[in-house]
């Protein structure tokens, strides 16, 4: 793994700081690239400098693809859907082999074991599938994608994925993205929908890490499933689909630690940053 990407802006500064701090604790020398979600990056730049990360200059090709499909539609109030296409800057950034992680992630263990699963038989690996209809809402379109690309189903959750530079080509993506009819079949998860579409049309070899190695974690929620730090210094799931498996990272909402007093992972931050 040559580097790790995330995507952030100043609105997500508190999440970015927790992400960078946790990642530097377990992988102090790994190169980190921060993709700007928008132009609000003053705090983002400061945090990147503090933790030895670099901002990745965005290729606006991805913005244009997102705008063509989603226009001015918001993903959530005040947050344009097309901005999520900046995640694809990971494929044109400096790292040859990389991992992308959403910024609301706490890294609990070095990611080397997960990175090793990206072999010559796969172009891209994900941790989880996308929820039905969240990415491809058209039943007919999902059937077509599944026929052309067995195993893709509704696509994948791209909060975590492993891949290589140029796996998604901006020129090919721009050609596919000119189809304005895509919005009729795409759901509310903008870039996840395009991932499934591109992977099918361009023949990417895709899969799930947990299907390649059933011993590895296959969920990422820090709110739903309890984890515990063991005597060996590693974190393990105590329940859920990954029970007994090592937890390499957890997605969290920010309230997991602050508002879940006495609940699951109420001390998530303390667990993560303890010696």
Coordinates of C-alpha atoms in Angstrom, one line a residue, residues 32-225:
X32 CA -1.7 10.3 3.6
X33 CA -3.6 12.3 0.9
X34 CA -6.6 14.5 1.8
X35 CA -8.9 15.3 -1.1
X36 CA -10.7 18.6 -0.6
X37 CA -14.5 18.2 -0.6
X38 CA -14.9 21.9 -1.5
X39 CA -13.0 25.2 -1.2
X40 CA -13.4 25.4 2.6
X41 CA -10.1 24.0 3.5
X42 CA -8.3 26.5 5.9
X43 CA -8.5 24.2 8.9
X44 CA -8.1 21.2 6.7
X45 CA -4.8 22.4 5.4
X46 CA -3.6 23.1 9.0
X47 CA -4.6 19.7 10.2
X48 CA -2.9 18.0 7.2
X49 CA 0.3 19.9 7.9
X50 CA 0.1 19.0 11.6
X51 CA -0.2 15.3 10.9
X52 CA 2.2 15.1 7.9
X53 CA -0.6 14.7 5.3
X54 CA -0.8 16.4 1.9
X55 CA -3.8 18.0 0.1
X56 CA -4.5 16.4 -3.3
X57 CA -5.3 19.0 -6.0
X58 CA -8.7 18.0 -7.3
X59 CA -9.2 17.1 -11.0
X60 CA -12.4 19.0 -11.8
X61 CA -13.3 16.3 -14.4
X62 CA -15.0 14.5 -11.5
X63 CA -17.0 17.5 -10.5
X64 CA -18.3 17.9 -14.1
X65 CA -19.4 14.2 -14.2
X66 CA -21.3 14.6 -10.9
X67 CA -22.9 17.9 -12.1
X68 CA -24.0 16.3 -15.3
X69 CA -25.8 13.6 -13.5
X70 CA -27.1 15.3 -10.3
X71 CA -27.1 18.9 -11.3
X72 CA -27.7 21.2 -8.3
X73 CA -29.4 18.5 -6.3
X74 CA -28.4 18.2 -2.7
X75 CA -27.3 15.0 -1.1
X76 CA -28.4 16.5 2.2
X77 CA -29.4 20.1 2.9
X78 CA -26.6 22.4 1.8
X79 CA -24.3 19.6 0.6
X80 CA -24.3 19.2 -3.2
X81 CA -24.5 15.6 -4.4
X82 CA -21.9 16.2 -7.2
X83 CA -19.2 16.9 -4.6
X84 CA -19.0 13.3 -3.7
X85 CA -17.6 12.5 -7.1
X86 CA -14.3 14.1 -5.8
X87 CA -13.7 10.7 -4.1
X88 CA -12.6 9.5 -7.6
X89 CA -9.6 11.8 -7.3
X90 CA -8.0 8.8 -5.5
X91 CA -7.6 7.2 -8.9
X92 CA -5.7 10.1 -10.4
X93 CA -3.7 11.0 -7.3
X94 CA 0.0 10.2 -6.4
X95 CA -0.4 6.7 -4.9
X96 CA 0.0 3.7 -7.1
X97 CA -1.7 1.2 -4.8
X98 CA -4.0 2.8 -2.2
X99 CA -6.7 2.6 0.4
X100 CA -9.6 5.1 0.6
X101 CA -11.3 5.7 3.9
X102 CA -14.2 8.1 4.8
X103 CA -13.1 10.8 7.1
X104 CA -15.5 9.7 9.9
X105 CA -13.3 6.7 10.6
X106 CA -11.2 5.7 13.5
X107 CA -8.2 3.5 12.6
X108 CA -7.6 0.9 15.3
X109 CA -4.9 -1.3 13.8
X110 CA -2.3 -1.1 10.9
X111 CA -4.1 -1.9 7.6
X112 CA -1.4 -4.1 6.1
X113 CA -3.4 -7.3 6.3
X114 CA -6.3 -5.7 4.5
X115 CA -4.0 -4.2 1.9
X116 CA -2.5 -7.6 1.1
X117 CA -5.9 -8.8 -0.2
X118 CA -5.7 -6.6 -3.3
X119 CA -4.1 -9.2 -5.6
X120 CA -3.7 -9.5 -9.4
X121 CA -7.2 -11.0 -9.7
X122 CA -9.0 -7.9 -8.4
X123 CA -9.0 -4.2 -9.6
X124 CA -10.9 -3.0 -6.6
X125 CA -12.0 -4.4 -3.2
X126 CA -14.6 -3.1 -0.8
X127 CA -15.6 -4.0 2.8
X128 CA -19.4 -4.0 2.4
X129 CA -22.2 -3.9 -0.1
X130 CA -24.4 -0.9 -0.7
X131 CA -27.9 -1.1 0.7
X132 CA -30.5 -2.2 -1.9
X133 CA -31.8 0.8 -3.9
X134 CA -29.4 3.2 -2.1
X135 CA -27.1 3.2 -5.2
X136 CA -29.2 1.7 -8.0
X137 CA -32.9 2.3 -7.4
X138 CA -34.2 0.8 -10.6
X139 CA -35.0 -2.9 -10.3
X140 CA -34.5 -3.4 -14.1
X141 CA -31.1 -1.7 -14.0
X142 CA -29.9 -3.8 -11.1
X143 CA -30.9 -7.0 -12.9
X144 CA -29.0 -5.7 -16.0
X145 CA -25.9 -4.9 -14.0
X146 CA -26.0 -8.3 -12.2
X147 CA -26.3 -10.0 -15.6
X148 CA -23.3 -8.2 -17.0
X149 CA -21.2 -8.2 -13.8
X150 CA -22.2 -11.2 -11.6
X151 CA -21.9 -10.5 -7.9
X152 CA -22.3 -6.7 -8.1
X153 CA -25.9 -6.7 -7.0
X154 CA -26.7 -3.2 -5.8
X155 CA -23.0 -2.1 -5.8
X156 CA -20.7 -1.4 -2.9
X157 CA -20.4 0.9 0.0
X158 CA -17.3 3.0 -0.8
X159 CA -16.5 4.3 2.7
X160 CA -13.6 1.9 2.4
X161 CA -12.0 0.5 -0.7
X162 CA -8.6 -0.8 -2.0
X163 CA -7.5 -0.2 -5.5
X164 CA -4.7 1.1 -7.9
X165 CA -4.1 4.3 -9.7
X166 CA -6.0 4.7 -13.0
X167 CA -8.4 1.8 -12.3
X168 CA -11.1 4.3 -12.9
X169 CA -10.0 6.3 -15.9
X170 CA -11.3 9.9 -16.0
X171 CA -11.8 9.9 -19.8
X172 CA -13.8 6.7 -19.8
X173 CA -15.7 8.0 -16.7
X174 CA -16.5 11.3 -18.5
X175 CA -17.9 9.5 -21.5
X176 CA -20.2 7.3 -19.4
X177 CA -21.1 10.4 -17.3
X178 CA -22.5 12.3 -20.2
X179 CA -25.7 10.1 -20.1
X180 CA -28.2 12.4 -18.3
X181 CA -30.6 9.5 -18.0
X182 CA -28.4 7.9 -15.3
X183 CA -30.2 10.0 -12.6
X184 CA -33.4 8.1 -13.3
X185 CA -31.8 4.8 -12.2
X186 CA -29.3 6.1 -9.6
X187 CA -30.3 6.4 -6.0
X188 CA -29.3 8.8 -3.3
X189 CA -25.7 7.6 -2.9
X190 CA -24.3 9.5 -5.9
X191 CA -20.7 8.2 -6.3
X192 CA -21.6 4.7 -5.1
X193 CA -24.1 4.5 -8.0
X194 CA -21.5 5.6 -10.5
X195 CA -19.0 3.1 -9.1
X196 CA -21.4 0.2 -9.8
X197 CA -22.2 1.5 -13.2
X198 CA -18.5 2.1 -14.2
X199 CA -17.4 -1.3 -12.7
X200 CA -20.0 -3.1 -14.8
X201 CA -19.6 -1.2 -18.1
X202 CA -15.8 -1.2 -17.9
X203 CA -15.4 -4.7 -16.7
X204 CA -13.6 -4.0 -13.4
X205 CA -12.8 -7.1 -11.3
X206 CA -14.5 -6.3 -8.0
X207 CA -15.2 -8.1 -4.7
X208 CA -15.5 -8.0 -1.0
X209 CA -12.5 -8.5 1.4
X210 CA -14.6 -10.7 3.7
X211 CA -15.4 -13.1 0.9
X212 CA -11.7 -13.5 0.1
X213 CA -10.8 -14.0 3.7
X214 CA -13.6 -14.9 6.1
X215 CA -11.3 -14.2 9.1
X216 CA -11.2 -10.4 8.4
X217 CA -13.7 -7.8 9.5
X218 CA -16.7 -7.3 7.2
X219 CA -18.6 -4.5 9.0
X220 CA -17.4 -1.0 10.0
X221 CA -20.0 0.6 12.3
X222 CA -18.8 1.7 15.6
X223 CA -22.3 2.4 16.9
X224 CA -24.0 -1.0 16.1
X225 CA -21.4 -3.5 17.2

